[in-house]
Structures are given as structure tokens and as C-alpha cells.
């Protein structure tokens, strides 16, 4: 059932940005430059995506996918065009996306978990992406993230154009894909002191698996940005984005199921009238999300020796996730016997699989081996089914405040990151009206399983000093987190069920760069990373689970390497060693014994600290402009990530599930006049799919390509139509079948299937 789109958050976001800037004095806007792809001068291992490598990304793709060619990173997209956040995956040095930091124009992305988190593609369209920087081991000490045990990825939006412009794109391709994109740049405003743009996109595609009613994704997105100079000392940058997405999900499969049929995820698209079968009907498997992000950065530079930044922001999210359990829930006594109608909010229940002809619940009779067997029930009985909906709402606001001072040969930075998050999470069950005909359900819900308010208050303090001595750049800094979490049961009038503090020790960060010559550098660094106990741990306390033993996670990271940078050639080779301690792992309750999915799990289960993991390896990158018309790119990764503890099926020394030990990327980009084309290949070695290392995911090599032509029709001011651009993007060029994201690392493992060959054609016109 497609969701309606609430445009009120969009209106507020755009209004907030475009009404924030008064006319001001004369000052030119610095649109910025793109620096080295190998992190020149940094004490950390840092790589930026070469701009030409963005040509491989089709307009329908996610901005998150582009980093898949960088060393250490492995992105497994969620469905075609990464149109399903449920099945998305990323690994970097043994860490998953839930343990990496993400920022958008320097603002914290927030958590990346499905239940109330999000990813950068909800904040930024690919057409507005300027630059991506990946710090593989750790981020700058001021980076605002509370889950970055591993690296951090920063996505930067493009700046407004210096001249007024209008761009209109249309894309079409595989899986009934369609996309419209429009961007308007204002050019100079208020005596050349202010520039802005506003863009809109509308995207649709069907799932690549199945036919007919096989599910789809629809996404509406708006980006806006304003940059302004007020006098000679104050620069203001404001961003706002709105995103509404409806996504039908994909299902994970076992290795045996994949080998039997690599084109089916065991979801169905034909209604049978049998709830046990129709629980896999794809339409109710849906994700709905609305996200709004607004930020205004004030950058004050009173002189050459000091600079101050104040960057407040606000993030709003609302969404849901759906499933179709093949039964209904009824009030029950302590022994499971039915006591009447539907259960009271938060109360216990028993499952009912059939109703009699009058709609009354029928308990499974004694001795019935299969509760779905109609032969166990009286003649005229009809099957029962529910639509289960998880509800998410998130209000997150905060600010970044920091200062930079040059005092003698010291470059000092100090600041604070302040954030308060109010997250609501609940679950409701609706009655499917007639499971024999379709999954239409009646409102209001017949049962409210839980409703919680989870508050997380984060304060991060940090200070760093950098010194340049002869050919050395030295840095040393300390940071500390103060994090408090509170959980309230909204069903019980807001009664608090848990409250904990999850503060860090002092976290050191030290490093050095030695400049061998103007082009060649060697560097080394040590950092201690930290992640507080997440609010998902707090949720289990609502059902009586003891969480007092759960400790924050930490990771000690050592980076060292050599980098070379010149106008035509950039290269780096890096070594690393990371020790991840106190890994928080969820121990899931046993299945309900009726379906593979435990639909009634609620917030049950427990979290424990495992021994963690150790990760060591080598990463290399080379980017070479061989000719004015030809660029070559390569990256390579050798990784050895192993578990440290012996618990829950994990043995010390086992390889980390889902982490490839070897990766290689090769790419070539040709560009001459208005023509361009490119081809890339990525090899991913085998990965263990289970924590006990009993099962491997096969290796694969995937090829991507593009071809395009750009026609310039005249200089600005001579004619309305300035350029026409045509492009064709192909992913998985040779249509390889391979497994993507690891869903469950138990035995057997469960995996999502990567999409087949996909073709997208785009026509673009600029005015």
C-alpha cells in the first residue's frame, strides 16, 4: 500500500534555508577546490574519490555506492540502484556500516541501523555530489560521530554555480526505471555576495526479481544550498534536504538456495490465499522513510591567525517497516490459553491461525502437528493473517562549535559537538480483512506491542595541537565523550525503564608526517576510537533484561604509509593494525518454531560484549593521467580480520564473517572533446559467510561501464540552451551472479543476492 507524501517537512526545510540570508556587503564567494585523492599532508590514511570515477555512477544510484572503488571499502548494494536500505551492506577493515562514521557536509549522519537510522543517500542526490573522502582507519579528531569505531566517510555537496543556470535530466532503463531531475542555480544575488541552488528529483524502479506485482521503489528528493559572504570576515553556508522513499524489500537466501536459483529471493508476487505462503508476498515487505536535514554553518575569520565555526543542525525522520505474519495475536493467560479478544497494549498473547465462520478465534487443537493444516479445524474455518508495522520517529538536533588558532609554530584546534536525540520506536498489528483474497487490512491496529521513547544526549570535547618542524608535521590531541541514555515506556504513561551513562575515557590521537620532498610523504598515526552503548541495547531492558554488564566499544588503530602526489600521478600504500574490544553483539531469542522470522520478538533478546576482533592489512591506490585524454585508476586491498573471543559460536582466530581478504579495482577513463567512456572491474575474494567459518561466499569479478557525449551549444548569454548531454551507464556488464550483503552469520548463513546487469540512459539539458 503506497504511502502518501507529507510535503510539510519539505516546505519548512526549504524556507529555513532561503529565508536565512539578508542582503550583505560585497565579498566574493570561494567555491572551493578539489584536493589530492591520497590525503596529502594528513597523518591519517585518507583517500578521496577521483572526480572522473563518479562517471561510473548512474543518476539512479546511491551516493553511498561510489566509494566501492576505494581501497579497503566493499559496498554491496541493496537491490537494483541500491533501492532497498534493508539489504544494503558495507565493510571496511572488518567493520560494517553500523561501526563506521558518516558525515554530510561535515554534519553527523546519525546511526545507520535500519530501526531509526539512515544513510547519506537520504540526504544528497548523486547529481549534487561534489566529493567523497574516506578515512579508512579513523577520522579527524573533530569528526562528529558516535559509531565510528572504524573509518569515516564524508560526503560533500556541490556549491552553487557562479552564473544563473537551469538543468533538466531524464533517465530511463532496466526494471522500468525512470528518473526526473531539475536543478536551478540562482547565480549571484545581493551584490555578488550570495549564491544558491534548489534541486528536485523523482525516481521509480521495480524490483529486479519477479514479474507483475513484484514490488517497487519510489523516491522524491529535494536538495538546496546557499553560500553567502557577510562582510570580509563571515561566511555562511546553509544546506537543507528532504527525502521521502517507499521501498519494497528483498529477502535473504541460503547458499544452497542461491546455487539452486540465483534469480529468486523466495519472495512471491502472486497471491495464493494461503497465509503461510503469502507471508512472503512482496508488497507488504516495505520500508517507508521521510527524512529532513537542515544545517547552517557560520564561519568567522577575524584575522589570519584565528577562525571560528558554529554549525547548528536539525534532523527529522519518520518511517515504518512492514511484514505479513501468517497469524493473529489474541489475549491469553499464563499458560497460553485464550481469554477473550485481542490483547491489551503491551500485554501477553497467543497465536491464532484460524477463525471459525463467525470470525471467532480457534486455538490450535491438541495433537495438531501443523497449525496451518485446515484439516485440524472445523469445516468452514478461515485462515488468519496480520500486517505487522514497526514505527520509527526521530528528532535529532545539535551543533558543532570549534576554534582554530595559530600561536607561534602551534596550530591549535578545540571544540565541542553537542547533540540531543529523541527517538520513538513502536510496533502495531493490523487485522488482514480477508486473507483468501488479498492483504488489505483494517484500521485501527488491533494490538500495540510496544511504544518507547529513547533519548540519547551526546557531548564530545576535543583539542589538538599541530606543529611544523623542519620537514615534520606533528599532531597530538585528546577527545572525550559524555553520553547519557534514557528509555521510557509510552504505553505505561512514560514510565522510565532504563537510564545509563556511557562515557569514554580520554581518547588519544597522535601522528606525524615526514615530507621527503614536495611530492613524497611518509606518515604514521595512532588513535583510540569509541562508540557508546547504543539505544537498541536500552530497549531490551523494557522486558527485564539486565544491561548493566554491557560496556562501550573501543578500537585502537595504527596507520602508517607512504604517499606520492603530483599533477598527473597520485599513489599511496598504507599498512594498518586495529584491535576492536568489547564488541556488542545481539543474542537473538530462538525462533517461534512456526516461521523462520520471529515476528513477535518485540524488544526481547540480550546484548553481550564479545572479545572483538583484530584487523591488519595493506591498502594501495594509484591514479594516473597517462595522457590528456586517458586516466587509469587502481586500488588493492589485503585484509586479515579475525575474531578475538570464544563465545556464541565464535572461536578466536576465525575470520570475520562477510569481510573479503582480497580486493582489486582497475579502471580506465577516456575523454576527448565531447566524448567520454570508461570501464572498471572489481574483484572480491571469497568471504566467510558464517562466524564458525563453516561456509564461504564465492569470489566474483564485476564490471561496470559508461559512454557519453556532451555538446556545447554556445557561451553564456548567447542562446538559451547551453549544453546537451547523453550518457549510458551499465553495471554488472557481464551479468555475473554473486552474493552481496551478509544478512545472518549463523549456520547456515543468509545472504542477499546482488543485482544482474542494469542499463540506464540519461539525457540532460542545461539552460
XYZ file of C-alpha atoms in Angstrom:
767
model
C 0.000 0.000 0.000
C 1.865 3.096 -1.193
C 2.260 5.806 1.410
C 1.116 9.379 0.868
C 3.826 12.008 0.812
C 3.741 14.670 3.508
C 5.304 17.809 1.999
C 5.169 19.913 5.160
C 8.714 18.984 6.284
C 9.942 19.880 2.790
C 8.361 23.327 2.933
C 9.882 24.023 6.343
C 13.336 22.873 5.216
C 13.472 24.968 2.062
C 12.017 28.006 3.794
C 14.604 27.736 6.568
C 17.450 27.879 4.079
C 16.247 30.529 1.634
C 14.996 32.942 4.260
C 18.173 32.896 6.346
C 20.238 35.352 4.315
C 19.857 39.103 4.261
C 21.454 41.271 1.594
C 25.023 41.926 2.591
C 28.173 43.729 1.684
C 30.487 42.971 -1.208
C 32.556 39.812 -0.941
C 33.383 37.076 -3.380
C 32.320 33.508 -2.717
C 35.035 30.884 -2.576
C 33.576 27.843 -4.322
C 36.465 25.654 -3.186
C 38.856 23.313 -4.969
C 39.235 19.550 -5.008
C 42.492 18.488 -3.356
C 44.609 15.362 -3.653
C 42.973 11.931 -3.837
C 45.583 10.499 -1.435
C 45.153 12.833 1.552
C 48.222 14.998 1.091
C 49.631 16.227 4.414
C 47.302 14.119 6.574
C 48.625 11.962 9.419
C 45.780 9.517 8.746
C 45.159 7.158 5.851
C 42.750 9.195 3.725
C 41.581 8.748 0.138
C 39.240 10.847 -1.979
C 37.359 9.538 -4.980
C 38.856 10.889 -8.249
C 36.180 13.040 -9.926
C 36.189 11.022 -13.160
C 35.365 7.846 -11.241
C 31.968 9.382 -10.452
C 31.092 8.929 -14.143
C 30.503 5.231 -13.429
C 27.569 6.146 -11.163
C 24.174 6.207 -12.878
C 21.825 9.013 -11.742
C 19.506 6.488 -10.081
C 22.305 5.063 -7.941
C 23.028 5.961 -4.341
C 25.829 8.345 -3.391
C 26.964 5.689 -0.918
C 27.872 3.234 -3.704
C 30.542 5.438 -5.285
C 33.156 4.601 -2.627
C 33.167 0.942 -3.693
C 36.317 1.535 -5.767
C 38.396 2.948 -2.900
C 40.882 0.689 -1.070
C 39.531 -1.197 1.922
C 35.877 -0.494 1.100
C 33.388 -3.101 -0.079
C 29.847 -1.939 -0.826
C 27.111 -4.488 -1.505
C 24.100 -2.527 -2.775
C 20.596 -3.138 -1.516
C 18.758 -4.245 -4.630
C 18.974 -2.636 -8.039
C 20.206 1.009 -7.844
C 20.659 0.435 -4.098
C 16.905 0.990 -3.832
C 16.401 -1.130 -0.683
C 18.076 0.049 2.520
C 17.079 -3.229 4.229
C 19.574 -5.251 2.164
C 22.404 -2.680 1.886
C 25.830 -3.579 3.258
C 29.312 -2.098 3.612
C 32.535 -3.399 5.141
C 35.801 -1.588 5.813
C 38.695 -3.272 7.609
C 36.345 -5.792 9.222
C 33.798 -3.200 10.350
C 30.272 -2.891 8.938
C 28.334 0.292 8.184
C 26.950 0.200 11.741
C 30.501 0.729 13.053
C 31.600 3.426 10.593
C 31.113 7.171 10.745
C 29.253 9.093 8.031
C 29.042 12.854 7.644
C 27.269 15.049 5.093
C 28.929 18.409 4.553
C 30.509 17.890 7.963
C 27.212 17.145 9.751
C 26.682 13.847 11.576
C 24.645 11.314 9.626
C 23.390 9.696 12.832
C 23.052 5.953 13.296
C 22.947 3.736 10.195
C 20.898 0.862 11.612
C 17.589 0.052 9.931
C 15.470 0.727 13.017
C 15.601 4.505 13.114
C 18.913 5.143 11.373
C 19.681 6.298 7.867
C 22.409 6.529 5.203
C 23.830 9.517 3.264
C 21.696 8.749 0.178
C 18.704 10.085 2.149
C 20.401 13.498 2.346
C 22.035 14.032 -1.045
C 21.287 13.333 -4.712
C 24.117 11.979 -6.940
C 23.877 14.987 -9.277
C 24.728 17.284 -6.345
C 27.683 15.244 -5.076
C 30.999 17.109 -5.272
C 33.437 14.945 -3.363
C 33.740 11.866 -1.133
C 36.591 11.420 1.314
C 37.227 8.167 3.170
C 39.437 7.967 6.246
C 39.875 4.198 6.414
C 41.081 3.858 9.984
C 39.787 6.871 11.834
C 38.597 10.401 11.182
C 39.807 13.843 12.108
C 39.560 14.335 15.869
C 36.705 16.826 15.413
C 34.536 14.459 13.360
C 31.002 14.267 14.865
C 30.199 10.564 15.061
C 29.325 8.242 17.917
C 29.656 4.968 15.991
C 32.981 5.447 14.142
C 34.973 2.551 15.584
C 36.414 2.105 12.115
C 36.766 4.699 9.398
C 34.682 7.723 8.498
C 33.192 8.736 5.157
C 32.414 12.391 4.381
C 30.084 13.308 1.520
C 30.308 16.889 0.269
C 27.623 18.583 -1.792
C 28.481 20.754 -4.774
C 28.457 24.507 -4.374
C 26.031 26.750 -6.277
C 27.092 27.822 -9.766
C 28.514 31.306 -10.196
C 26.029 32.039 -13.003
C 22.306 31.504 -13.267
C 21.559 28.083 -14.730
C 18.799 25.524 -15.167
C 19.488 21.814 -15.612
C 16.894 19.203 -16.599
C 17.678 15.463 -16.707
C 15.605 12.446 -17.669
C 16.749 8.845 -17.112
C 15.185 5.550 -18.165
C 16.344 1.971 -18.196
C 16.156 -1.533 -16.776
C 13.456 -2.619 -14.339
C 11.034 0.089 -15.547
C 13.382 2.718 -14.129
C 12.514 6.375 -14.565
C 14.019 9.481 -13.049
C 13.431 13.198 -13.478
C 15.911 15.696 -12.050
C 15.749 19.507 -12.143
C 18.226 21.948 -10.627
C 18.060 25.736 -10.648
C 21.092 27.853 -9.722
C 20.330 31.481 -8.907
C 23.689 32.936 -9.850
C 24.877 35.998 -7.954
C 22.467 37.671 -5.548
C 22.763 40.676 -3.195
C 25.694 42.429 -4.870
C 27.506 39.176 -5.716
C 27.609 38.095 -2.080
C 25.196 35.150 -2.203
C 24.694 32.109 -4.440
C 22.136 29.321 -4.145
C 20.553 26.323 -5.815
C 17.424 24.221 -5.448
C 17.015 20.759 -6.989
C 14.197 18.223 -7.231
C 14.211 14.571 -8.291
C 11.572 11.890 -8.694
C 12.720 8.262 -9.067
C 10.896 4.990 -9.725
C 12.017 1.424 -10.404
C 10.651 -2.073 -9.938
C 12.407 -4.888 -8.108
C 14.684 -6.869 -10.400
C 13.305 -10.179 -9.111
C 9.916 -11.404 -10.298
C 7.270 -10.012 -12.616
C 3.893 -8.308 -12.407
C 3.243 -7.247 -8.814
C 6.843 -7.800 -7.778
C 7.414 -4.626 -5.732
C 8.935 -1.246 -6.476
C 10.786 1.776 -5.102
C 9.628 5.372 -5.397
C 11.687 8.274 -4.086
C 11.127 12.040 -4.031
C 14.110 14.180 -3.060
C 14.916 17.887 -2.719
C 18.332 19.480 -2.128
C 19.078 23.141 -1.515
C 22.202 25.066 -0.640
C 23.082 28.711 -0.062
C 26.537 30.227 0.364
C 26.946 33.840 1.374
C 29.660 36.265 2.441
C 28.734 38.900 5.001
C 31.443 41.477 5.043
C 35.043 40.300 4.849
C 35.067 38.040 7.901
C 31.860 35.999 7.992
C 30.917 33.201 5.578
C 27.573 31.434 5.835
C 26.689 28.083 4.276
C 23.231 26.587 4.650
C 22.026 23.200 3.437
C 18.620 21.562 3.505
C 17.354 18.287 2.132
C 14.037 16.442 2.023
C 13.675 12.780 1.121
C 10.641 10.510 1.000
C 11.112 6.889 -0.025
C 8.844 3.873 -0.368
C 10.799 0.643 -0.881
C 9.673 -2.947 -1.285
C 12.355 -5.148 0.191
C 14.431 -8.101 -0.910
C 14.786 -11.337 1.036
C 17.965 -13.128 2.042
C 18.660 -16.708 0.960
C 20.970 -19.540 1.942
C 23.970 -20.542 -0.161
C 22.129 -23.700 -1.224
C 19.082 -21.691 -2.321
C 21.293 -19.301 -4.305
C 23.057 -22.160 -6.056
C 19.699 -23.700 -6.932
C 18.297 -20.444 -8.388
C 20.414 -17.241 -8.346
C 17.493 -15.170 -9.685
C 14.981 -15.711 -6.857
C 14.972 -14.431 -3.273
C 11.985 -16.625 -2.252
C 9.540 -13.724 -2.111
C 6.377 -14.149 -4.199
C 4.306 -11.882 -6.443
C 1.156 -13.974 -6.911
C -1.435 -14.077 -4.118
C -2.440 -17.628 -3.131
C -4.896 -17.123 -0.255
C -2.676 -19.271 1.979
C -1.158 -17.093 4.764
C 1.820 -19.400 5.314
C 2.783 -18.886 1.657
C 1.614 -15.273 1.389
C 3.772 -14.123 4.319
C 6.422 -13.908 1.568
C 4.220 -11.829 -0.766
C 6.480 -8.922 -1.641
C 4.131 -5.923 -1.343
C 3.780 -5.955 2.490
C 7.582 -6.238 2.781
C 8.107 -2.497 2.687
C 10.194 0.316 4.093
C 8.804 3.863 4.254
C 11.019 6.750 5.318
C 10.816 10.546 5.364
C 13.981 12.475 6.247
C 14.657 16.188 6.587
C 18.096 17.661 7.348
C 18.834 21.372 7.853
C 22.166 22.921 8.806
C 23.590 26.456 8.853
C 27.355 26.900 9.171
C 28.748 30.237 10.355
C 32.474 30.631 9.736
C 34.065 33.715 11.279
C 37.662 34.636 10.389
C 38.676 37.840 12.198
C 42.341 37.574 11.137
C 44.914 35.217 9.626
C 45.631 33.546 12.964
C 42.154 32.552 14.129
C 38.965 31.045 12.767
C 35.713 30.079 14.491
C 32.921 27.794 13.300
C 29.412 27.403 14.678
C 27.279 24.841 12.871
C 23.768 24.113 14.256
C 21.622 21.445 12.603
C 18.333 19.575 12.854
C 17.316 16.142 11.535
C 13.788 14.771 11.422
C 12.829 11.236 10.449
C 9.576 9.349 10.327
C 9.023 5.895 8.905
C 7.802 2.351 9.121
C 8.626 -1.211 8.116
C 6.098 -3.877 7.207
C 5.722 -7.659 7.306
C 2.779 -10.078 6.953
C 2.753 -12.680 9.774
C 0.537 -15.708 8.950
C -1.495 -15.493 12.163
C -3.154 -13.074 14.575
C -2.497 -12.409 18.260
C -5.117 -12.846 20.975
C -5.188 -12.239 24.716
C -4.000 -15.244 26.694
C -3.474 -16.412 30.262
C -0.168 -17.512 31.733
C -0.417 -20.978 30.202
C -1.203 -19.643 26.724
C -4.944 -20.306 26.765
C -7.180 -17.768 25.010
C -9.048 -15.447 27.380
C -11.126 -13.339 25.010
C -10.460 -10.777 22.307
C -7.333 -9.014 21.182
C -4.621 -8.309 23.819
C -4.354 -5.012 25.675
C -1.425 -2.761 24.680
C 1.829 -4.375 25.776
C 0.088 -7.451 27.221
C 0.888 -11.113 26.567
C -0.708 -13.090 23.742
C -1.117 -16.391 21.944
C -1.064 -17.023 18.193
C -4.277 -17.852 16.350
C -4.008 -19.300 12.833
C -7.704 -19.823 12.023
C -11.107 -18.272 12.737
C -14.446 -20.023 12.635
C -17.102 -18.976 10.135
C -18.296 -16.260 12.559
C -14.825 -14.738 12.977
C -14.105 -16.218 16.402
C -10.526 -17.359 17.128
C -9.796 -21.073 17.017
C -6.862 -22.266 19.155
C -4.711 -24.986 17.586
C -6.276 -28.279 18.750
C -4.125 -30.705 20.787
C -2.222 -33.134 18.618
C -2.252 -30.885 15.539
C 1.302 -31.040 14.159
C 0.797 -28.230 11.632
C -1.239 -25.193 12.798
C -1.746 -24.205 9.139
C -3.457 -27.530 8.282
C -7.155 -26.852 7.589
C -7.886 -30.481 8.490
C -7.185 -29.671 12.164
C -10.117 -27.241 12.309
C -13.927 -27.402 11.870
C -15.446 -27.148 8.422
C -15.887 -23.538 7.327
C -12.836 -22.235 9.221
C -10.940 -19.399 7.510
C -7.240 -18.561 7.860
C -5.956 -15.604 9.889
C -3.269 -13.095 8.937
C -1.828 -9.798 10.212
C 0.038 -6.818 8.823
C 2.775 -6.018 11.324
C 4.174 -2.498 11.185
C 7.230 -1.197 13.045
C 7.126 2.570 13.615
C 10.092 4.933 13.736
C 10.324 8.618 14.560
C 13.473 10.571 15.248
C 14.176 14.178 16.223
C 17.870 14.976 16.377
C 19.340 18.422 16.910
C 22.713 19.793 17.885
C 25.639 21.951 16.943
C 29.343 21.844 16.214
C 31.439 24.665 17.671
C 35.184 24.877 17.242
C 38.042 27.307 17.011
C 41.408 27.355 15.223
C 44.332 29.423 16.457
C 47.869 29.904 15.127
C 50.106 30.695 18.083
C 53.797 30.705 17.236
C 54.503 27.405 15.492
C 51.422 25.794 17.083
C 48.183 25.287 15.163
C 45.629 24.663 17.901
C 42.098 23.432 17.433
C 39.482 22.871 20.143
C 35.766 22.371 20.115
C 32.592 20.653 21.187
C 29.994 18.519 19.486
C 26.588 18.740 21.181
C 23.633 16.537 20.169
C 20.308 15.529 21.686
C 18.315 12.736 20.075
C 14.716 11.792 20.815
C 13.858 8.524 19.063
C 10.436 6.851 19.173
C 10.073 3.171 18.314
C 6.890 1.147 18.393
C 5.082 -1.760 16.787
C 1.427 -2.295 15.886
C -0.540 -5.181 14.380
C -3.428 -4.823 11.922
C -6.013 -7.454 11.017
C -5.952 -8.590 7.391
C -9.614 -8.383 6.331
C -9.784 -11.445 4.073
C -6.542 -13.412 3.649
C -8.211 -15.542 0.952
C -8.363 -12.566 -1.439
C -5.594 -10.027 -0.598
C -3.622 -8.329 2.182
C -5.911 -5.323 2.700
C -6.064 -4.615 6.419
C -8.474 -2.798 8.699
C -7.703 0.209 10.864
C -7.067 0.975 13.682
C -4.499 -1.639 14.742
C -5.832 -4.406 16.923
C -2.691 -4.635 19.057
C 0.056 -2.269 20.158
C 3.024 -4.446 21.046
C 5.307 -1.735 22.396
C 5.922 2.012 22.217
C 9.147 3.513 23.548
C 10.892 6.849 23.779
C 14.690 6.615 23.675
C 16.736 9.713 24.456
C 20.471 9.917 23.799
C 22.400 13.034 24.805
C 25.931 13.265 23.410
C 28.700 15.727 24.261
C 32.142 15.408 22.714
C 35.039 17.639 23.777
C 38.308 17.686 21.873
C 41.549 19.612 21.493
C 44.510 19.156 19.181
C 47.849 20.826 18.514
C 49.724 20.572 15.231
C 53.334 21.641 14.847
C 55.505 22.006 11.751
C 59.201 21.414 12.458
C 61.611 21.264 9.532
C 60.128 18.536 7.319
C 57.867 17.139 10.024
C 54.199 17.783 10.704
C 53.362 16.548 14.202
C 49.932 16.363 15.801
C 48.626 15.336 19.205
C 45.135 15.540 20.590
C 42.658 14.288 23.149
C 38.912 13.807 22.988
C 36.264 12.632 25.425
C 32.621 11.606 25.083
C 29.893 12.170 27.650
C 26.819 10.139 26.670
C 23.633 9.543 28.649
C 20.707 7.344 27.587
C 17.149 7.156 28.928
C 14.293 4.846 27.953
C 10.599 5.478 28.651
C 7.651 3.131 28.144
C 4.953 5.217 26.437
C 2.328 2.522 26.937
C 2.829 2.861 30.693
C 2.424 6.648 30.802
C 6.071 7.314 30.065
C 7.470 5.264 32.948
C 11.274 5.093 32.713
C 12.564 1.552 32.282
C 16.294 2.271 31.954
C 18.868 5.016 32.337
C 22.611 4.621 31.828
C 25.717 6.698 31.239
C 28.142 5.548 28.568
C 31.117 7.864 28.811
C 34.546 7.351 27.322
C 37.974 7.611 28.851
C 40.337 10.202 27.407
C 40.923 9.170 23.792
C 44.386 9.968 22.406
C 45.168 10.796 18.787
C 48.784 11.287 17.706
C 50.501 11.300 14.340
C 53.375 12.522 12.221
C 54.095 13.253 8.562
C 57.631 13.443 7.156
C 57.990 15.289 3.834
C 60.753 13.501 1.928
C 60.344 16.002 -0.899
C 57.495 18.225 -2.154
C 55.775 15.183 -3.709
C 56.596 12.303 -1.373
C 55.484 11.810 2.238
C 55.637 9.109 4.867
C 53.198 9.155 7.777
C 52.104 7.254 10.885
C 49.350 7.685 13.460
C 47.721 6.101 16.479
C 44.136 6.758 17.572
C 41.713 5.267 20.039
C 38.153 5.177 18.728
C 34.989 4.907 20.795
C 31.312 4.006 20.424
C 28.895 4.327 23.354
C 26.277 1.744 24.185
C 23.534 2.266 21.531
C 19.904 2.828 22.450
C 18.969 -0.544 20.906
C 20.646 -2.104 23.960
C 18.497 0.082 26.190
C 15.335 -1.292 24.551
C 15.895 -4.805 25.848
C 15.677 -3.503 29.425
C 11.974 -2.818 28.827
C 11.300 -6.569 29.088
C 13.510 -7.079 32.138
C 16.866 -7.855 30.503
C 19.864 -6.895 32.635
C 22.034 -4.470 30.641
C 24.291 -3.331 33.479
C 27.134 -5.530 32.201
C 27.205 -4.020 28.673
C 30.183 -1.713 28.182
C 31.030 0.801 25.430
C 33.077 -0.418 22.474
C 36.622 0.757 21.737
C 39.117 0.287 18.918
C 42.844 1.020 18.879
C 44.025 1.917 15.391
C 47.553 2.225 13.994
C 48.031 3.615 10.480
C 51.270 4.101 8.562
C 52.083 4.603 4.932
C 53.744 6.305 2.003
C 52.024 8.664 -0.434
C 53.094 10.425 -3.613
C 51.287 13.353 -5.188
C 51.929 15.233 -8.419
C 49.737 16.877 -11.010
C 49.407 13.759 -13.186
C 50.077 10.915 -10.768
C 48.937 10.169 -7.223
C 49.632 6.976 -5.313
C 49.627 5.650 -1.775
C 50.338 2.460 0.106
C 49.171 2.052 3.697
C 49.510 -0.521 6.427
C 47.220 -0.785 9.424
C 46.548 -2.694 12.611
C 43.276 -2.355 14.523
C 42.209 -4.050 17.731
C 38.477 -3.830 18.396
C 37.459 -4.607 22.003
C 34.161 -5.138 23.827
C 32.185 -5.771 20.634
C 28.462 -5.523 21.452
C 26.537 -8.431 19.909
C 22.832 -9.206 19.979
C 21.836 -12.696 21.117
C 18.506 -13.354 19.431
C 15.821 -15.446 21.137
C 15.002 -18.739 19.481
C 12.611 -18.709 16.528
C 8.931 -19.134 17.305
C 9.138 -22.595 15.736
C 6.492 -21.801 13.128
C 8.229 -19.411 10.717
C 11.877 -18.589 10.050
C 11.184 -14.961 11.028
C 10.361 -14.324 14.674
C 7.609 -11.744 14.083
C 6.747 -11.419 17.785
C 10.283 -10.801 19.067
C 9.499 -7.231 20.139
C 12.446 -5.912 22.170
C 13.341 -9.302 23.672
C 16.832 -10.754 23.476
C 20.039 -9.682 25.123
C 23.308 -7.964 24.299
C 26.762 -9.141 25.357
C 30.311 -7.854 24.919
C 32.354 -10.283 22.828
C 36.118 -10.303 22.611
C 36.003 -8.199 19.470
C 38.390 -8.577 16.544
C 41.802 -7.663 15.226
C 42.318 -6.380 11.714
C 45.578 -5.866 9.872
C 46.484 -5.437 6.258
C 47.713 -3.326 3.351
C 45.843 -0.901 1.070
C 47.149 0.716 -2.114
C 45.853 3.254 -4.615
C 47.150 4.733 -7.888
C 45.559 7.416 -10.070
C 47.436 8.288 -13.282
C 46.643 10.759 -16.044
C 48.557 8.863 -18.722
C 47.513 11.248 -21.496
C 45.397 14.380 -21.596
C 42.601 12.058 -22.793
C 43.249 8.928 -20.714
C 43.159 8.263 -16.959
C 43.971 4.958 -15.268
C 42.985 4.021 -11.742
C 43.767 1.064 -9.490
C 43.243 0.113 -5.856
C 44.141 -3.054 -3.974
C 43.370 -4.423 -0.525
C 44.814 -7.278 1.513
C 42.982 -7.707 4.819
C 43.260 -10.208 7.656
C 40.389 -9.662 10.111
C 39.921 -12.290 12.837
C 37.773 -12.686 15.949
C 39.378 -12.456 19.390
C 36.831 -14.149 21.655
C 35.302 -17.609 22.155
C 31.554 -17.144 22.567
C 28.285 -17.872 20.748
C 29.902 -19.995 18.044
C 32.873 -17.655 17.565
C 36.348 -19.080 18.032
C 39.397 -16.892 18.473
C 41.266 -16.800 15.188
C 38.209 -17.351 12.981
C 37.937 -14.948 10.061
C 35.395 -12.138 10.438
C 32.245 -13.099 8.546
C 31.470 -11.003 5.472
C 34.926 -9.373 5.236
C 36.836 -10.086 1.999
C 40.538 -10.793 2.395
C 41.453 -9.614 -1.111
C 40.062 -6.892 -3.369
C 41.343 -5.340 -6.594
C 39.888 -2.494 -8.675
C 41.068 -1.471 -12.163
C 39.507 1.332 -14.211
C 40.170 3.360 -17.358
C 38.516 6.646 -18.338
C 38.806 8.129 -21.848
C 37.676 11.684 -22.637
C 38.222 13.688 -25.812
C 36.237 16.699 -26.907
C 32.658 15.968 -26.019
C 33.138 12.192 -25.912
C 33.788 10.113 -22.824
C 33.791 6.433 -21.939
C 35.074 4.183 -19.204
C 35.261 0.629 -17.962
C 36.016 -0.685 -14.480
C 36.393 -4.086 -12.871
C 36.325 -5.071 -9.199
C 37.495 -8.428 -7.900
C 36.275 -9.501 -4.456
C 37.865 -12.602 -2.970
C 35.964 -15.237 -1.061
C 34.389 -14.275 2.252
C 33.316 -16.452 5.121
C 29.545 -16.325 5.482
C 29.328 -17.788 8.980
C 31.026 -16.906 12.246
C 32.140 -20.522 12.687
C 33.826 -20.313 9.242
C 31.959 -23.386 8.002
C 30.672 -21.675 4.850
C 32.242 -19.387 2.240
C 30.721 -16.881 -0.147
C 32.297 -17.450 -3.605
C 34.636 -14.809 -5.095
C 33.478 -12.681 -8.021
C 34.553 -10.016 -10.515
C 32.025 -7.362 -11.542
C 32.482 -4.991 -14.499
C 30.854 -1.579 -14.969
C 30.982 0.767 -17.935
C 29.721 4.063 -19.313
C 29.727 6.049 -22.541
C 28.622 9.634 -23.054
C 28.651 12.687 -25.274
C 28.366 16.356 -24.325
C 27.505 19.029 -26.887
C 28.283 22.650 -26.025
C 25.962 24.945 -27.958
C 27.256 28.355 -27.015
C 28.686 30.647 -24.392
C 26.601 32.021 -21.583
C 24.293 34.773 -22.764
C 24.292 33.872 -26.467
C 21.436 31.316 -26.540
C 19.033 29.742 -24.033
C 20.123 26.110 -24.496
C 23.755 25.842 -23.400
C 24.559 22.117 -23.380
C 23.052 18.742 -24.216
C 24.500 15.636 -22.582
C 23.724 11.985 -23.359
C 25.054 9.067 -21.303
C 24.627 5.304 -20.991
C 25.631 3.514 -17.770
C 25.863 -0.261 -17.382
C 26.505 -2.043 -14.084
C 27.433 -5.729 -13.843
C 28.306 -5.611 -17.532
C 28.746 -9.378 -17.970
C 25.689 -10.270 -15.863
C 27.522 -12.181 -13.140
C 25.514 -13.907 -10.411
C 27.033 -13.367 -6.968
C 26.119 -12.919 -3.324
C 26.153 -9.438 -1.877
C 25.350 -8.421 1.699
C 25.646 -10.897 4.544
C 22.290 -10.992 6.351
C 22.906 -13.520 9.124
C 26.246 -15.094 10.051
C 24.722 -18.094 11.800
C 24.850 -21.610 10.384
C 23.728 -21.685 7.653
C 24.416 -18.117 6.589
C 21.814 -15.935 4.898
C 22.736 -13.574 2.073
C 21.155 -11.052 -0.255
C 21.655 -11.622 -3.983
C 23.419 -8.860 -5.926
C 21.549 -7.387 -8.915
C 22.161 -8.552 -12.505
C 23.136 -6.380 -15.472
C 21.419 -2.995 -15.342
C 21.339 -0.338 -18.081
C 20.409 3.340 -17.667
C 20.196 6.027 -20.369
C 20.198 9.708 -19.348
C 19.541 12.835 -21.387
C 20.443 16.177 -19.816
C 19.975 19.758 -20.968
C 21.381 22.926 -19.415
C 19.962 26.405 -19.935
